[in-house]
Coordinates of C-alpha atoms and ligand atoms in Angstrom, one line a residue:
X28 CA 96.6 82.2 80.7
X29 CA 97.3 81.2 84.3
X30 CA 94.3 79.7 86.0
X31 CA 95.7 80.2 89.5
X32 CA 97.9 82.8 91.2
X33 CA 99.5 80.3 93.5
X34 CA 98.7 77.0 92.1
X35 CA 100.5 74.9 94.6
X36 CA 98.5 76.3 97.5
X37 CA 95.2 76.8 95.8
X38 CA 95.0 73.2 94.5
X39 CA 96.8 71.4 97.4
X40 CA 95.1 68.1 98.4
X41 CA 92.8 68.6 101.4
X42 CA 94.7 66.3 103.7
X43 CA 97.9 68.4 103.0
X44 CA 96.0 71.6 103.6
X45 CA 94.9 70.3 107.0
X46 CA 98.4 69.3 107.9
X47 CA 99.7 72.7 107.0
X48 CA 96.9 74.3 109.0
X49 CA 97.8 72.2 112.1
X50 CA 101.4 73.2 111.9
X51 CA 100.6 76.9 111.5
X52 CA 97.9 76.8 114.2
X53 CA 100.1 75.4 116.9
X54 CA 102.6 78.2 116.2
X55 CA 100.1 81.0 115.9
X56 CA 98.4 80.0 119.2
X57 CA 101.7 80.1 121.1
X58 CA 102.6 83.4 119.4
X59 CA 99.3 85.0 120.5
X60 CA 99.6 83.6 124.0
X61 CA 103.1 85.0 124.4
X62 CA 102.4 88.4 122.8
X63 CA 98.8 89.3 123.4
X64 CA 97.9 89.9 127.1
X65 CA 94.2 90.3 126.4
X66 CA 93.8 86.9 124.7
X67 CA 96.2 85.2 127.2
X68 CA 93.9 86.3 130.0
X69 CA 90.9 84.8 128.1
X70 CA 92.8 81.6 127.7
X71 CA 93.9 81.5 131.3
X72 CA 90.3 82.1 132.4
X73 CA 89.2 79.1 130.4
X74 CA 92.1 77.1 131.7
X75 CA 93.6 76.5 128.2
X76 CA 97.4 76.6 127.6
X77 CA 99.1 76.7 124.2
X78 CA 100.3 73.1 124.8
X79 CA 96.6 72.0 124.8
X80 CA 96.3 73.0 121.2
X81 CA 97.9 70.2 119.2
X82 CA 95.8 70.4 116.1
X83 CA 92.5 71.4 114.5
X84 CA 90.5 69.1 116.7
X85 CA 91.6 71.2 119.7
X86 CA 90.5 74.5 118.2
X87 CA 87.1 74.4 119.9
X88 CA 88.9 74.6 123.3
X89 CA 90.1 78.2 122.6
X90 CA 87.9 81.1 123.7
X91 CA 85.8 82.8 121.1
X92 CA 86.5 86.5 120.4
X93 CA 83.9 89.0 119.3
X94 CA 83.7 92.6 118.2
X95 CA 83.1 93.8 121.7
X96 CA 86.5 92.3 122.7
X97 CA 88.1 94.3 119.9
X98 CA 86.4 97.4 121.1
X99 CA 87.4 96.8 124.7
X100 CA 91.0 96.2 123.6
X101 CA 91.0 99.4 121.4
X102 CA 93.3 100.6 120.1
X103 CA 96.3 98.4 120.7
X104 CA 95.2 95.7 123.2
X105 CA 95.3 92.9 120.6
X106 CA 98.4 94.1 118.8
X107 CA 100.9 91.2 118.9
X108 CA 104.1 93.0 117.9
X109 CA 105.8 96.3 118.5
X110 CA 104.1 99.2 116.8
X111 CA 107.4 100.0 115.1
X112 CA 107.2 96.7 113.1
X113 CA 103.8 97.7 111.7
X114 CA 103.5 99.5 108.4
X115 CA 99.7 100.2 108.1
X116 CA 96.4 100.3 109.9
X117 CA 92.9 100.0 108.6
X118 CA 89.7 100.4 110.4
X119 CA 86.0 99.4 110.3
X120 CA 83.3 101.8 109.3
X121 CA 81.4 101.0 112.5
X122 CA 78.9 103.8 113.2
X123 CA 78.3 102.8 116.8
X124 CA 80.8 102.4 119.6
X125 CA 84.5 102.5 119.1
X126 CA 85.9 101.7 115.8
X127 CA 88.0 98.6 115.4
X128 CA 91.6 99.2 114.3
X129 CA 93.6 96.4 112.6
X130 CA 97.4 96.6 112.2
X131 CA 99.6 95.1 109.5
X132 CA 103.3 94.4 109.2
X133 CA 104.8 94.2 105.7
X134 CA 104.5 90.4 105.9
X135 CA 100.8 90.8 106.7
X136 CA 100.3 93.2 103.7
X137 CA 102.2 90.7 101.4
X138 CA 99.9 87.8 102.4
X139 CA 96.8 90.0 102.0
X140 CA 97.9 91.1 98.6
X141 CA 98.4 87.5 97.6
X142 CA 94.8 86.7 98.6
X143 CA 93.5 89.5 96.5
X144 CA 95.7 88.6 93.6
X145 CA 94.2 85.0 93.8
X146 CA 90.7 86.6 93.6
X147 CA 91.6 88.6 90.5
X148 CA 93.1 85.6 88.7
X149 CA 90.1 83.5 89.6
X150 CA 88.0 86.2 87.9
X151 CA 90.1 85.8 84.7
X152 CA 92.6 88.7 85.3
X153 CA 96.2 88.6 84.0
X154 CA 99.0 91.1 83.9
X155 CA 97.5 92.5 80.7
X156 CA 94.4 93.7 82.4
X157 CA 93.5 97.3 83.4
X158 CA 92.1 97.0 86.9
X159 CA 89.8 99.8 87.9
X160 CA 89.5 99.9 91.7
X161 CA 86.5 101.9 92.8
X162 CA 86.3 100.7 96.3
X163 CA 87.0 103.5 98.8
X164 CA 90.7 104.0 99.7
X165 CA 91.6 105.1 103.2
X166 CA 90.8 103.4 106.4
X167 CA 88.4 101.0 104.6
X168 CA 90.2 97.9 103.3
X169 CA 88.5 97.6 99.9
X170 CA 90.6 100.1 97.9
X171 CA 94.0 99.2 99.3
X172 CA 93.3 95.5 99.3
X173 CA 92.3 95.1 95.6
X174 CA 95.0 97.7 94.7
X175 CA 97.6 95.5 96.4
X176 CA 96.4 92.3 94.6
X177 CA 96.2 94.1 91.3
X178 CA 99.8 95.4 91.6
X179 CA 101.1 92.0 92.6
X180 CA 99.5 90.5 89.6
X181 CA 101.0 93.2 87.4
X182 CA 97.8 94.7 86.1
X183 CA 97.7 98.4 85.2
X184 CA 96.0 99.6 88.4
X185 CA 93.6 102.6 88.4
X186 CA 93.3 103.7 92.0
X187 CA 90.0 105.5 91.4
X188 CA 88.5 105.2 94.9
X189 CA 84.8 105.6 95.2
X190 CA 82.7 108.6 94.1
X191 CA 82.9 111.1 91.3
X192 CA 81.0 108.7 88.9
X193 CA 81.5 110.9 85.8
X194 CA 85.3 110.7 86.3
X195 CA 85.0 106.9 86.9
X196 CA 83.3 106.6 83.5
X197 CA 85.7 108.8 81.7
X198 CA 88.7 106.8 82.9
X199 CA 86.9 103.5 82.4
X200 CA 86.3 104.4 78.7
X201 CA 89.6 106.3 78.0
X202 CA 91.9 103.8 79.6
X203 CA 89.8 100.8 78.6
X204 CA 89.3 99.3 82.1
X205 CA 88.8 95.5 81.8
X206 CA 88.2 94.6 85.5
X207 CA 86.2 96.7 87.9
X208 CA 86.3 96.3 91.7
X209 CA 83.7 98.1 93.8
X210 CA 80.6 97.4 96.0
X211 CA 77.8 95.7 94.1
X212 CA 75.5 98.7 94.8
X213 CA 78.1 101.1 93.3
X214 CA 78.4 98.8 90.3
X215 CA 74.7 99.0 89.8
X216 CA 74.8 102.8 90.0
X217 CA 77.7 103.0 87.5
X218 CA 75.7 100.9 85.1
X219 CA 72.8 103.2 85.5
X220 CA 74.9 106.3 84.8
X221 CA 76.5 104.6 81.8
X222 CA 73.1 103.9 80.4
X223 CA 71.9 107.5 81.0
X224 CA 75.0 108.7 79.0
X225 CA 73.9 106.6 76.1
X226 CA 76.4 103.7 76.5
X227 CA 75.3 100.2 75.7
X228 CA 76.8 97.2 77.7
X229 CA 79.0 96.3 74.8
X230 CA 80.5 99.8 74.6
X231 CA 82.7 99.4 77.6
X232 CA 85.8 97.1 77.7
X233 CA 85.0 95.5 81.0
X234 CA 85.0 91.7 81.2
X235 CA 84.7 91.0 84.9
X236 CA 83.8 92.7 88.2
X237 CA 84.9 91.8 91.7
X238 CA 82.1 92.9 94.0
X239 CA 81.8 92.5 97.7
X240 CA 81.8 94.2 101.1
X241 CA 78.0 94.1 101.4
X242 CA 75.2 91.5 100.9
X243 CA 73.9 91.1 97.4
X244 CA 71.6 88.6 95.8
X245 CA 71.9 86.3 92.8
X246 CA 69.2 88.5 91.2
X247 CA 71.4 91.6 91.6
X248 CA 74.3 89.6 90.1
X249 CA 72.3 88.9 87.0
X250 CA 71.2 92.5 86.8
X251 CA 74.8 93.8 87.0
X252 CA 76.1 91.2 84.6
X253 CA 73.5 92.1 82.0
X254 CA 73.8 95.9 82.4
X255 CA 77.6 96.0 82.3
X256 CA 78.1 93.1 80.0
X257 CA 80.5 91.3 82.3
X258 CA 80.8 88.3 84.6
X259 CA 80.3 89.4 88.2
X260 CA 82.4 87.7 90.9
X261 CA 81.8 87.8 94.7
X262 CA 84.6 88.6 97.1
X263 CA 84.4 88.4 100.9
X264 CA 86.4 89.6 103.8
X265 CA 86.5 91.7 106.9
X266 CA 88.8 94.3 108.3
X267 CA 89.6 92.3 111.5
X268 CA 90.8 89.3 109.4
X269 CA 92.8 91.5 106.9
X270 CA 90.1 92.8 104.4
X271 CA 88.8 91.6 101.0
X272 CA 90.2 88.3 99.8
X273 CA 89.5 86.1 102.8
X274 CA 87.4 84.2 100.3
X275 CA 86.7 84.7 96.6
X276 CA 84.7 83.2 93.8
X277 CA 86.0 81.2 90.9
X278 CA 84.4 80.7 87.4
X279 CA 81.9 78.2 88.9
X280 CA 80.3 81.1 90.8
X281 CA 79.1 78.5 93.4
X282 CA 80.3 79.9 96.7
X283 CA 83.6 81.5 97.6
X284 CA 86.9 79.6 98.3
X285 CA 88.3 80.5 101.6
X286 CA 92.1 81.0 101.6
X287 CA 92.7 78.1 104.0
X288 CA 96.5 78.3 104.0
X289 CA 96.0 81.6 105.9
X290 CA 92.7 81.1 107.8
X291 CA 90.9 78.3 109.5
X292 CA 87.2 78.5 109.3
X293 CA 84.5 77.1 111.6
X294 CA 80.7 77.4 111.7
X295 CA 79.1 77.8 115.1
X296 CA 75.6 78.1 116.5
X297 CA 75.3 81.9 117.1
X298 CA 73.3 81.3 120.2
X299 CA 75.3 78.6 122.0
X300 CA 78.7 79.0 120.4
X301 CA 78.7 75.2 119.7
X302 CA 80.7 74.1 116.6
X303 CA 78.3 72.8 114.0
X304 CA 79.1 70.0 111.5
X305 CA 80.0 70.9 107.9
X306 CA 77.0 71.7 105.8
X307 CA 75.1 73.4 108.7
X308 CA 74.0 76.9 108.6
X309 CA 75.6 79.1 111.2
X310 CA 78.0 81.9 112.1
X311 CA 81.4 82.0 110.5
X312 CA 84.4 82.0 112.9
X313 CA 87.9 82.6 111.6
X314 CA 91.3 81.9 113.1
X315 CA 94.3 83.5 111.4
X316 CA 97.3 81.2 110.8
X317 CA 100.2 83.4 110.0
X318 CA 99.6 87.0 110.9
X319 CA 102.2 89.0 112.8
X320 CA 100.5 92.2 113.8
X321 CA 96.9 91.4 114.4
X322 CA 96.4 87.7 114.7
X323 CA 92.9 86.7 115.9
X324 CA 92.0 83.3 117.2
X325 CA 88.3 82.2 116.8
X326 CA 86.9 85.6 115.8
X327 CA 83.1 85.6 115.4
X328 CA 82.1 87.4 112.2
X329 CA 78.3 87.5 112.8
X330 CA 78.0 86.4 109.1
X331 CA 75.6 83.5 108.6
X332 CA 76.8 80.9 106.0
X333 CA 77.1 77.3 105.0
X334 CA 80.4 75.7 104.2
X335 CA 81.0 73.0 101.6
X336 CA 83.9 70.8 100.8
X337 CA 82.3 69.5 97.6
X338 CA 84.8 69.2 94.8
X339 CA 85.0 72.3 92.6
X340 CA 85.5 72.0 88.9
X341 CA 87.9 74.9 88.9
X342 CA 90.5 72.6 90.6
X343 CA 90.8 74.7 93.8
X344 CA 90.6 72.5 96.9
X345 CA 89.9 75.3 99.4
X346 CA 86.6 74.9 101.2
X347 CA 83.7 77.1 99.9
X348 CA 81.4 79.4 101.8
X349 CA 78.0 80.4 100.5
X350 CA 77.2 84.1 100.1
X351 CA 76.6 85.4 103.6
X352 CA 72.9 85.1 104.2
X353 CA 72.9 88.4 106.0
X354 CA 74.7 89.0 109.2
X355 CA 73.1 87.7 112.4
X356 CA 73.1 91.4 113.6
X357 CA 71.6 92.5 110.2
X358 CA 68.7 90.3 110.8
X359 CA 65.6 92.3 111.8
X360 CA 63.0 90.8 114.0
X361 CA 59.7 92.4 112.8
X362 CA 56.5 91.2 114.5
X363 CA 58.5 88.3 115.8
X364 CA 59.6 87.2 112.3
X365 CA 63.2 87.1 111.3
X366 CA 63.7 89.3 108.2
X367 CA 66.9 89.7 106.2
X368 CA 67.1 92.7 103.8
X369 CA 68.3 90.3 101.1
X370 CA 65.0 88.6 101.1
X371 CA 63.2 91.8 100.2
X372 CA 65.9 92.6 97.6
X373 CA 65.3 89.3 95.9
X374 CA 61.6 89.9 95.6
X375 CA 62.2 93.4 94.1
X376 CA 64.6 92.2 91.5
X377 CA 62.4 89.3 90.6
X378 CA 59.6 91.7 90.0
X379 CA 61.9 93.7 87.7
X380 CA 62.6 96.7 89.9
X381 CA 66.1 98.2 90.1
X382 CA 68.0 97.5 93.3
X383 CA 67.2 101.0 94.7
X384 CA 65.2 100.6 97.8
X385 CA 65.1 101.5 101.5
X386 CA 63.5 99.6 104.3
X387 CA 62.2 101.5 107.3
X388 CA 61.2 99.7 110.5
X389 CA 59.4 101.4 113.3
X390 CA 57.1 100.6 116.3
X391 CA 53.8 102.4 116.5
X392 CA 51.3 101.7 119.3
X393 CA 53.4 98.8 120.4
X394 CA 53.3 97.1 117.0
X395 CA 56.1 96.8 114.5
X396 CA 55.7 98.5 111.1
X397 CA 57.6 97.7 108.0
X398 CA 57.7 100.2 105.1
X399 CA 59.6 99.4 101.9
X400 CA 60.4 102.4 99.6
X401 CA 61.0 101.2 96.1
X402 CA 62.1 103.3 93.2
X403 CA 60.2 103.1 90.0
X404 CA 62.0 102.7 86.7
X405 CA 61.5 105.7 84.4
X406 CA 59.6 103.4 81.9
X407 CA 57.2 102.1 84.6
X408 CA 56.5 105.5 86.2
X409 CA 52.9 106.6 85.8
X410 CA 51.0 109.6 87.1
X411 CA 47.8 107.6 87.4
X412 CA 47.2 106.9 91.1
X413 CA 45.2 103.8 90.2
X414 CA 48.2 102.2 88.3
X415 CA 50.6 103.0 91.1
X416 CA 48.3 101.6 93.8
X417 CA 47.9 98.4 91.8
X418 CA 51.6 98.0 91.5
X419 CA 52.2 98.7 95.2
X420 CA 49.5 96.1 96.1
X421 CA 51.2 93.5 93.9
X422 CA 54.6 94.1 95.4
X423 CA 53.2 94.0 98.9
X424 CA 51.7 90.6 98.3
X425 CA 54.9 89.3 96.7
X426 CA 56.9 90.4 99.8
X427 CA 54.3 89.0 102.1
X428 CA 54.6 85.6 100.4
X429 CA 58.4 85.7 101.0
X430 CA 58.4 87.0 104.6
X431 CA 55.1 86.0 106.0
X432 CA 54.4 89.5 107.2
X433 CA 52.8 92.3 105.2
X434 CA 54.9 95.5 104.5
X435 CA 53.6 98.8 103.3
X436 CA 55.1 99.4 99.9
X437 CA 55.7 102.9 98.6
X438 CA 56.7 103.3 95.0
X439 CA 58.7 106.5 94.7
X440 CA 59.9 108.6 91.7
X441 CA 62.9 107.5 89.7
X442 CA 66.2 108.8 91.3
X443 CA 64.6 109.7 94.6
X444 CA 66.5 107.1 96.7
X445 CA 70.1 108.1 97.4
X446 CA 72.7 106.1 95.5
X447 CA 75.6 104.6 97.3
X448 CA 79.3 104.8 96.3
X449 CA 80.4 102.5 99.0
X450 CA 78.3 100.2 101.2
X451 CA 74.6 100.9 100.7
X452 CA 72.4 101.8 103.7
X453 CA 69.4 99.7 103.1
X454 CA 67.7 99.7 106.5
X455 CA 66.6 102.5 108.8
X456 CA 65.4 101.0 112.1
X457 CA 63.6 103.7 114.0
X458 CA 62.9 101.4 116.9
X459 CA 66.3 102.2 118.2
X460 CA 65.1 105.6 119.3
X461 CA 62.7 103.8 121.7
X462 CA 65.6 102.1 123.3
X463 CA 64.4 98.7 122.0
X464 CA 67.1 96.1 121.9
X465 CA 66.8 95.0 118.3
Ligands
DLL930 O1 83.9 95.0 103.8 C1 86.1 94.1 103.4 C2 85.8 94.0 101.9 C3 86.1 95.0 101.1 C4 85.2 92.8 101.4 C5 85.9 94.9 99.7 C6 85.0 92.6 100.1 C7 85.3 93.7 99.2 P1 84.4 95.5 106.6 O2 84.1 96.9 106.3 O3 85.1 95.2 107.9 O4 85.3 94.8 105.5 O5 83.0 94.7 106.6 C8 83.0 93.3 106.8 O6 81.1 93.1 105.4 O7 81.5 90.8 108.0 C9 80.2 91.0 106.0 O8 79.1 91.2 106.8 C10 80.2 92.1 104.9 N1 80.7 91.5 103.7 C11 82.0 91.6 103.2 N2 82.0 91.0 102.0 C12 80.8 90.5 101.7 C13 80.2 89.8 100.6 C14 84.9 94.7 104.2 N3 80.8 89.4 99.6 C15 81.6 92.8 106.7 N4 78.8 89.5 100.7 C16 81.5 91.3 106.7 C17 78.1 89.8 101.8 C18 79.9 90.9 102.8 N5 78.6 90.5 102.8

């Protein structure tokens, strides 16, 4: 069984990776300057010319690019090639403002497929596997991305898309799916429905799952692994930088290897934009190295992570990123305290609740309120008010210990919180209606 999809790249000595990145970077910067007026203007404003970028040490001289730039340049302002050379678009699921549209040439799709194939192989997949892709297909990159990787590897690909969970289960059982790719929240839901239908974890043929596109905790990983009887791997990516497969987990499950032959990564202080030394916690910034249609230089992801160059026992030499610790724009400030939904999720799973919850933030009489709605498991459900109140108080105090502020916890009936088939909506921040800048 092959341990790597592209061994030469994935295990290249670090010094060589850096040399490769330098060569590609110089070319990509010139290509962007020559072909993307929007970015050329930003560089001119900063007084940087392509000749000033001779290697990785010069990267910080380039202007940072953020989502607002992409919105401003919508739809084609950052396109670097003629539209006739493009074969596909994808788009973000943004609910506010203009969507972001990313373009791909065939070359871009090929590289992206490689990245996803690497992720599949790292999760133990071979061409003998049946790869069940239950990420959404369409403008979202999840379905097509993993589909492309699965094809390239030669798996039998089931392009299920998300939703219609009964049909997912029927195909999974009848066609003996061995690898499942979907959001972690959908995997948890599929596991729940399997259980309801009377299946035990050992009844399915799955051996691994490739889950990403949203924040999920180690506790949730253990839950999914137990309930589906699989090993659960993380995968990271974003539409602007291609889609899933920018980084992927190996059997170590200690952070995700970033495909450094295609992307350079930096970590910056989200407030000042200053580049931070390796090992610091900060915002991830990516620079594409060999894209044709939608190359982005120094794109701010808003994802907060730590990078590590520590040697990995899997043999891959690509730098690793931690699971994003929430997005800097996912972070809620409640009563002045920074709160990430993942902190609340970790408490709930530690306390043996299922990952079905919703967080509602509001402001009443000028004071922030935090309500956490948590679904009971069937087995824990009680119609005795006293029992429920005791459980709510216990959870309230566990969350207070984690966050430092006290939420109001509401235990709600099993199945009363809407399940997600794609990215779960965990937070409703009602303060937005007050025009508060949150
Ligand atoms: O979510 C691409 C993707 C599809 C990744 C399938 C993995 C699997 P967007 O819709 O553009 O693209 O959202 C990108 O999702 O900036 C992160 O905040 C978040 N995200 C993606 N992967 C992870 C992950 C896809 N593994 C945004 N853990 C990113 C936590 C993730 N957050």
